[in-house]
Coordinates of C-alpha atoms in Angstrom, one line a residue:
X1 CA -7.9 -24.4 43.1
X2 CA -10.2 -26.2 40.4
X3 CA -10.1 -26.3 36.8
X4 CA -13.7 -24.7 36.8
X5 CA -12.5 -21.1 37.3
X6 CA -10.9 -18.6 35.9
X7 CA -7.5 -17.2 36.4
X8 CA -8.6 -13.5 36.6
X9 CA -11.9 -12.2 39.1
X10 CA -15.2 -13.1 37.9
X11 CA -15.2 -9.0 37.8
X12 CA -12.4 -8.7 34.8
X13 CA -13.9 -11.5 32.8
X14 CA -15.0 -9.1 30.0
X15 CA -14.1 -9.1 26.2
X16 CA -11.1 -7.5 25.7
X17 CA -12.1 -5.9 22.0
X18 CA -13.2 -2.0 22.2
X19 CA -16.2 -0.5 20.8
X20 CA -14.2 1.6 18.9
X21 CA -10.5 0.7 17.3
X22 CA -8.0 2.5 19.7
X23 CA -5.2 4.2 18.1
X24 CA -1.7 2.7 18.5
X25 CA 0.4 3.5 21.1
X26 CA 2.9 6.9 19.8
X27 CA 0.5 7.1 16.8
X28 CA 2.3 10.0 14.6
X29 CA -1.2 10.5 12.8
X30 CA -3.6 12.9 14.6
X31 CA -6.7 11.0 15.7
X32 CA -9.3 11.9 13.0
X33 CA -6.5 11.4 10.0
X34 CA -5.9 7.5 11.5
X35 CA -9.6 7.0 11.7
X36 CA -10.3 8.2 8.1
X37 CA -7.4 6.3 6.8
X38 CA -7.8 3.0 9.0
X39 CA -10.9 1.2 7.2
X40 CA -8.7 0.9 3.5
X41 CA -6.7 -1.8 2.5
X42 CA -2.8 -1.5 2.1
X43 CA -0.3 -4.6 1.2
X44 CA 2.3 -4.9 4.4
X45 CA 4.0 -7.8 2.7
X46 CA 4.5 -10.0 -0.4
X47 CA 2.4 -13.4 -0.4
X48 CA 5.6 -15.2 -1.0
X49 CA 6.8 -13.9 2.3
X50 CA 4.3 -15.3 4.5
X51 CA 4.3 -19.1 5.1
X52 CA 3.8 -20.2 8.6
X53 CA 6.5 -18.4 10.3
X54 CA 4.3 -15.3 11.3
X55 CA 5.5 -11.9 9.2
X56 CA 5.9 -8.7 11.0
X57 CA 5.1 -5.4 9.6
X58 CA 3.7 -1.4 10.4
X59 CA 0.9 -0.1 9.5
X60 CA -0.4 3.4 10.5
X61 CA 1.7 3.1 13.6
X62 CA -0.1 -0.3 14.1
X63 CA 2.2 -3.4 15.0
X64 CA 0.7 -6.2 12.6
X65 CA 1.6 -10.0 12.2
X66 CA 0.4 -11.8 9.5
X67 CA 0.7 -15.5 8.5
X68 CA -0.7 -18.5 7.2
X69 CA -2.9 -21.3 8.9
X70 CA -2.4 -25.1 7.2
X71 CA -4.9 -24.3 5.0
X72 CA -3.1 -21.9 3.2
X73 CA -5.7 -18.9 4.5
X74 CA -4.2 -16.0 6.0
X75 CA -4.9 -14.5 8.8
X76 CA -3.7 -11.1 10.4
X77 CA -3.3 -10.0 14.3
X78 CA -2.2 -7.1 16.4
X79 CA 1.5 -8.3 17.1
X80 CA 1.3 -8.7 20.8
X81 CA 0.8 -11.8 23.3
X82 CA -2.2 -9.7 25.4
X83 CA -0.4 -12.4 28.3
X84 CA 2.9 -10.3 28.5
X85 CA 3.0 -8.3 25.6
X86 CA 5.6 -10.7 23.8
X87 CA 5.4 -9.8 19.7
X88 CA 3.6 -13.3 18.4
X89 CA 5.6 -12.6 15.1
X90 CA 8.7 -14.1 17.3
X91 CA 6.6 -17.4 17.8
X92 CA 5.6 -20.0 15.1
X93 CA 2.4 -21.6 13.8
X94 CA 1.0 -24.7 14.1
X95 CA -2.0 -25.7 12.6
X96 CA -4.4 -23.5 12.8
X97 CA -2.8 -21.7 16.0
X98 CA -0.2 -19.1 16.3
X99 CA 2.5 -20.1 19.1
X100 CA 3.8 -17.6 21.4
X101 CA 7.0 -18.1 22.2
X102 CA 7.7 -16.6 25.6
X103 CA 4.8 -19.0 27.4
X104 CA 3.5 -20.7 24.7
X105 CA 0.0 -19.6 24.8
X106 CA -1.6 -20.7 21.9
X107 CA -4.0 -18.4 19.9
X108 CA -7.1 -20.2 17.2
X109 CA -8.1 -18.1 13.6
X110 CA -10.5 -16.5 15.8
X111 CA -8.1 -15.0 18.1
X112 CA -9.2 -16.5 20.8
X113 CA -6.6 -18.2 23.3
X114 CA -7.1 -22.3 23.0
X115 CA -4.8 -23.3 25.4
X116 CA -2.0 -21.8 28.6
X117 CA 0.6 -24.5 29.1
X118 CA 1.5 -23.7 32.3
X119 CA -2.3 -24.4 33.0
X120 CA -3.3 -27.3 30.7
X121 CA -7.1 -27.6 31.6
X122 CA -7.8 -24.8 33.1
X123 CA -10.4 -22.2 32.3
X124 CA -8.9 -18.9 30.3
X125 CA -10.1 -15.7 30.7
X126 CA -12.0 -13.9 27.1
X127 CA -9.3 -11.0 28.1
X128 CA -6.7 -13.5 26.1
X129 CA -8.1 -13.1 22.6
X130 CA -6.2 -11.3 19.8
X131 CA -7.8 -8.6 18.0
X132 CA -7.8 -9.8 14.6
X133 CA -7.5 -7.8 11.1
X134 CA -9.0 -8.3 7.8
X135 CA -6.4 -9.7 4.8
X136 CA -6.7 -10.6 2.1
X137 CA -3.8 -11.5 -0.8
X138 CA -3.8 -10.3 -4.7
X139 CA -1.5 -9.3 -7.1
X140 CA 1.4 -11.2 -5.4
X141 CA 0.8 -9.2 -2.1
X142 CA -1.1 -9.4 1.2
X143 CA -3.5 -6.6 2.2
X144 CA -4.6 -5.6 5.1
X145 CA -7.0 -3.1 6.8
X146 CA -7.5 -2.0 10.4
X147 CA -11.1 -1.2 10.9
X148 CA -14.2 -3.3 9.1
X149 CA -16.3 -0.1 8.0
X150 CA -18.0 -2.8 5.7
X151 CA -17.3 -4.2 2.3
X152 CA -14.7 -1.8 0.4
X153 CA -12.9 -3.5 -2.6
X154 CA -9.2 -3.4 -3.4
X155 CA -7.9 -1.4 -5.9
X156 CA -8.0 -2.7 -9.3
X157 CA -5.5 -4.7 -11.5
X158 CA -7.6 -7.3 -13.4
X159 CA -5.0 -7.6 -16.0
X160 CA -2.6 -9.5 -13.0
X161 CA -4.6 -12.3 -13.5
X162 CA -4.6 -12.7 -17.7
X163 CA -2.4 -15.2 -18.8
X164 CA -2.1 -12.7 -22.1
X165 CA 0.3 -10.5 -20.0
X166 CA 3.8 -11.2 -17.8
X167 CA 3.5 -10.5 -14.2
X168 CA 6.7 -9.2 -12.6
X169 CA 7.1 -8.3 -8.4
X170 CA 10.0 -5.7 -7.4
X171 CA 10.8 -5.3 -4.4
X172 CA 9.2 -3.0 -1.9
X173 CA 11.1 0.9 -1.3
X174 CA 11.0 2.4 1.9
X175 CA 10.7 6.0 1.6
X176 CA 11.2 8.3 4.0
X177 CA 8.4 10.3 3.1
X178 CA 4.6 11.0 3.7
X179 CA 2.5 8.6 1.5
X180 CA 0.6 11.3 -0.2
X181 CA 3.7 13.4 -1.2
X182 CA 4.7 9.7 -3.0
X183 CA 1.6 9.0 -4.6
X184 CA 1.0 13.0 -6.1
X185 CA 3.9 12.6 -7.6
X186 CA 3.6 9.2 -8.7
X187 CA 0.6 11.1 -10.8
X188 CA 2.4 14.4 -11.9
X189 CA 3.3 15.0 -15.3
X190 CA 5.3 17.8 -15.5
X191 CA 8.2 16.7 -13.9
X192 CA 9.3 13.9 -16.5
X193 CA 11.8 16.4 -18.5
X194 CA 13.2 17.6 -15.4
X195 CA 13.7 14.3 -13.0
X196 CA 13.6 11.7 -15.6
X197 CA 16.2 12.7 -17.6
X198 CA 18.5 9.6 -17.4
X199 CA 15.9 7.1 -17.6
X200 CA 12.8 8.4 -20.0
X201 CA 12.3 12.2 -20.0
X202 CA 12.5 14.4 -22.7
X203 CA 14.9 18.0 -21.5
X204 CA 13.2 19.3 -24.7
X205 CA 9.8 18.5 -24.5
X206 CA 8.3 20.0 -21.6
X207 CA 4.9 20.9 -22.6
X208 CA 2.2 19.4 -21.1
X209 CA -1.3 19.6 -22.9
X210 CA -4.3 19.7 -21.2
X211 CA -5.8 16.7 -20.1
X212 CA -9.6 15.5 -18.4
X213 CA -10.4 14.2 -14.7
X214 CA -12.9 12.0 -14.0
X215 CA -14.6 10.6 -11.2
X216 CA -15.1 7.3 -10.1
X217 CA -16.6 5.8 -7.2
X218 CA -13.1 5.1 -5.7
X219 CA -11.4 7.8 -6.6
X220 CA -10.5 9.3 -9.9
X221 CA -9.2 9.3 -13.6
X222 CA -6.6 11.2 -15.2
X223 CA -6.2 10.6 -18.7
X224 CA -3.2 12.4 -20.2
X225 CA -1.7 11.7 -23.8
X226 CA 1.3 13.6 -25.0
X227 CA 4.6 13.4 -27.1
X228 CA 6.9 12.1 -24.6
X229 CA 7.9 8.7 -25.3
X230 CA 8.0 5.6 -22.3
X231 CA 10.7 4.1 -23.9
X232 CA 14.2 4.6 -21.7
X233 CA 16.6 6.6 -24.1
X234 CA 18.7 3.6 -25.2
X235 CA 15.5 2.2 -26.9
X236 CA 13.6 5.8 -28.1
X237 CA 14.7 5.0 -31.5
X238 CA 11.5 2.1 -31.6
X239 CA 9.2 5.5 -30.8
X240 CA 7.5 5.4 -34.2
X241 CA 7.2 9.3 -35.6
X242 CA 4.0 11.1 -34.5
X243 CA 3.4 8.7 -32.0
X244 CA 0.8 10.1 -29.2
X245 CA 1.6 7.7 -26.0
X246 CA -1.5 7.7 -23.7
X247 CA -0.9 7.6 -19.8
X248 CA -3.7 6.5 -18.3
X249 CA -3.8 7.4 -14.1
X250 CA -6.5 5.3 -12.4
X251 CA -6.9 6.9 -8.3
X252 CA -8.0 4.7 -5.8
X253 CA -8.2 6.8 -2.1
X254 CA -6.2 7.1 -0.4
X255 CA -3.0 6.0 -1.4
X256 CA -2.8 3.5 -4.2
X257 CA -2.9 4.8 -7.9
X258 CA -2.4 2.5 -11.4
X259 CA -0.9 3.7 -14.3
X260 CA -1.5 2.3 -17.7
X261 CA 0.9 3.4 -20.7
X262 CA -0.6 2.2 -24.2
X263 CA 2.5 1.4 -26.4
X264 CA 2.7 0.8 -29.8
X265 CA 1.5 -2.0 -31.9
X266 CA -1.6 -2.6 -28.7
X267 CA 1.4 -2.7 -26.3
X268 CA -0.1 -2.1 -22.6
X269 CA 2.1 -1.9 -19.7
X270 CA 0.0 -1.6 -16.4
X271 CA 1.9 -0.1 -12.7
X272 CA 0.4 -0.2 -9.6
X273 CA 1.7 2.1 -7.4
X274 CA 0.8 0.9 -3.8
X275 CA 2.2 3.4 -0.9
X276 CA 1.7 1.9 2.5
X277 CA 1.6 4.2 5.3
X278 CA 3.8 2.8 7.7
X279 CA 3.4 5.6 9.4
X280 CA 2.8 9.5 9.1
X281 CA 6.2 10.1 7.2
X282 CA 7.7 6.7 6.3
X283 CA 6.1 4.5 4.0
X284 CA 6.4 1.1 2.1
X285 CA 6.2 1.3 -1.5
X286 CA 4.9 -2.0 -3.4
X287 CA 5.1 -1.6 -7.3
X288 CA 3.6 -4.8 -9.1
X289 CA 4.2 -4.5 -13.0
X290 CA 2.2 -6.6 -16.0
X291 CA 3.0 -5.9 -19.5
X292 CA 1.1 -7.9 -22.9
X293 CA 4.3 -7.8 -24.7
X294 CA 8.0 -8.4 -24.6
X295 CA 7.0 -11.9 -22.8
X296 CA 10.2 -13.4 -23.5
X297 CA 13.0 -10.3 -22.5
X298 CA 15.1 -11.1 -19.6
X299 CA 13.2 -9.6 -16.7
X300 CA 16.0 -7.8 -14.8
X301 CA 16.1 -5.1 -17.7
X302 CA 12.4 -4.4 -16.4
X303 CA 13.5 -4.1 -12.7
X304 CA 16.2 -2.0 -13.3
X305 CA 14.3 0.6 -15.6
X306 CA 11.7 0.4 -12.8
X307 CA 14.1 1.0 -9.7
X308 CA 15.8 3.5 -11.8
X309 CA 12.3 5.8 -12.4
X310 CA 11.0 5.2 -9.2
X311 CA 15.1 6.6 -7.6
X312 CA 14.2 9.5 -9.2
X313 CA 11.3 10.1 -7.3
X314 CA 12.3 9.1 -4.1
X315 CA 15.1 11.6 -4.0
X316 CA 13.0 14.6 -4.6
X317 CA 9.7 13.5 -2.8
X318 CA 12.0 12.8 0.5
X319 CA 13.4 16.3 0.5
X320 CA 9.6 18.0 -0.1
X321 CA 8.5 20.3 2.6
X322 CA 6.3 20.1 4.4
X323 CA 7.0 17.1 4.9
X324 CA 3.1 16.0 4.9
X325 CA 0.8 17.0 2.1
X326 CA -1.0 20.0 2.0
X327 CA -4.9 19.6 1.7
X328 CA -5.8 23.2 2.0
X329 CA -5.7 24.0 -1.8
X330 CA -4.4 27.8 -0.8
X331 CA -1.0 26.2 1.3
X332 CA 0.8 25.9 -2.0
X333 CA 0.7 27.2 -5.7
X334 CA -0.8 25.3 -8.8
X335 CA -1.0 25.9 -12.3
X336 CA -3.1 23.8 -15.2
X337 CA -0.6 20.9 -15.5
X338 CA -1.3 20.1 -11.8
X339 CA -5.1 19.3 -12.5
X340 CA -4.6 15.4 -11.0
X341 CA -2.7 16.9 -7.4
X342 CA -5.4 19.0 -7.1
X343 CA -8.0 16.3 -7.4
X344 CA -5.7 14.0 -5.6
X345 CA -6.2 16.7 -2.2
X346 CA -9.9 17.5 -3.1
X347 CA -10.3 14.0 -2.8
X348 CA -8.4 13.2 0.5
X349 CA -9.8 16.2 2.2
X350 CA -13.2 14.5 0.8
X351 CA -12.2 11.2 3.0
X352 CA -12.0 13.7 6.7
X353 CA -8.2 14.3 6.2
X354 CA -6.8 17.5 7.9
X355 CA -6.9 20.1 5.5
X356 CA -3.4 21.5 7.2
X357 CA -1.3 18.2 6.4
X358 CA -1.7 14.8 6.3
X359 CA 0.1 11.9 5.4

């Protein structure tokens, strides 16, 4: 044998990448749903997480690796050696190649495979080449997306990168729930004097006044201002009387949404609520916080109010059922207070989403 051929027939020597992304393998999203959601971006990890040892992580049903080449730039892959199907996440990084480690086959920023030890200087077949994702790091977290449909920018948090405000990470939930059961109710607001009653809500103010939608080119605005104060109840006595606090819901489809509370005295606290679909009913949530004031309080009083709100949640939007979110506006009842939900589905059923369920 000579080092001029290839390992496979000249017949197989064809690129492995598809015309069209093929869904993973016991993909829990129906086909259409995964193809609408696929071109978006999502965070799968924080950037602190991923150095050179390669990061594994789910995405739509998607195995993903991610990690970083020796020039700090990240770089994303299917997680799977396409030599024996060996999860590159369990190998290491060298340069700018990831390492796999069950034969060492070593993989370039391309994808493409650079060298098979077992073979050194030998020809290697275009069928070893790693189909590659688009990532991309802000706010503290690594995004990904599976399927380039052409520029689409991240949702919005311009405020994470003015020194005027604190920055603070918690750590990612899983919930064991549909992401767009999380994020609807990430945006309702009729629920605070019922859920929230040990950390902000209000038993006895359960009104909720009428407030306007707007749409943007990535999704939508709700801008509600009522009586009900953000402060937890060991703090409602700064509230000053009469105050109107101003919740401000930014939408970016599918599945990320910011809030922005206006506190007194120009106070801004800003909350990114990022679900990750991991897949059709589990989902990863990432929640980075910035705030213009209270620089100097110990941070853990932040993290705690934050899990504590965010418990709340999870305990009823876990139990919802269906367990998927309803798109047909007629599966389930509404009243006026629920003008962002029914955006929210108007929207997703907007993006191709099943107007049965989705995720």
């Amino acid at each position: 044998m000579t080092t001029s051929t290839s390992f496979l027939p000249a017949s197989e020597l064809v690129s492995a990448e598809p015309a069209q992304a093929v869904l993973p393998r016991g993909c829990t999203f129906t086909e259409s749903d995964w193809r609408a959601l696929a071109p978006f971006w999502y965070p799968v990890a924080f950037s602190h997480e991923v150095g050179s040892q390669p990061y594994a992580a789910t995405l739509l049903d998607e195995r993903v690796v991610v990690y970083r080449l020796s020039d700090g730039t990240l770089a994303a892959a299917r997680d799977i050696c396409q030599h024996r199907g060996v999860p590159l996440s369990m190998g290491h990084v060298e340069g700018d190649e990831i390492i796999c480690k069950y034969h060492g086959l070593r993989y370039d920023r391309e994808g493409r495979c650079t060298c098979i030890p077992a073979h050194p200087g030998g020809a290697i077949s275009p069928r070893l080449r790693l189909q590659m994702f688009q990532v991309q790091e802000r706010y503290g977290m690594v995004w990904v997306r599976l399927v380039d449909n052409g520029p689409l920018a991240l949702p919005e948090m311009n405020e994470w990168d003015d020194p005027a405000y604190l920055t603070v990470l918690p750590n990612s939930v899983s919930i064991k729930a549909a992401a767009g059961r999380q994020i609807e109710g990430f945006l309702d607001v009729s629920h605070f004097a019922f859920i929230h009653t040990e950390s902000f809500g209000e038993a006895d103010n359960t009104a909720v006044p009428d407030y306007p939608i707007t749409k943007t080119p990535a999704g939508f605005v709700a801008d509600y201002i009522s009586t009900v104060s953000n402060y937890s109840h060991g703090y409602k006595h700064l509230n000053p009387p009469g105050f109107l606090w101003r919740r401000r819901f930014e939408v970016y489809y599918p599945f990320t949404a910011k809030l922005t509370v206006f506190f007194p005295n120009d106070g801004q606290l800003h909350i990114m609520n990022a679900a990750s679909p991991v897949s059709a009913r589990q989902t990863q949530l990432f929640v980075p916080i910035c705030r213009n004031f209270d620089k100097d309080a110990p941070l853990q009083a932040t993290l705690d109010f934050n899990h504590q709100v965010f418990a709340e949640d999870i305990a009823i939007v876990e139990r919802q059922w269906p367990e998927d979110l309803p798109i047909d506006l007629q599966e389930e009842a509404h009243f006026p207070a629920d003008r962002s939900s029914i955006a929210y589905r108007k929207g997703l059923a907007a993006l191709g989403l099943g107007l049965s369920y989705t995720a």
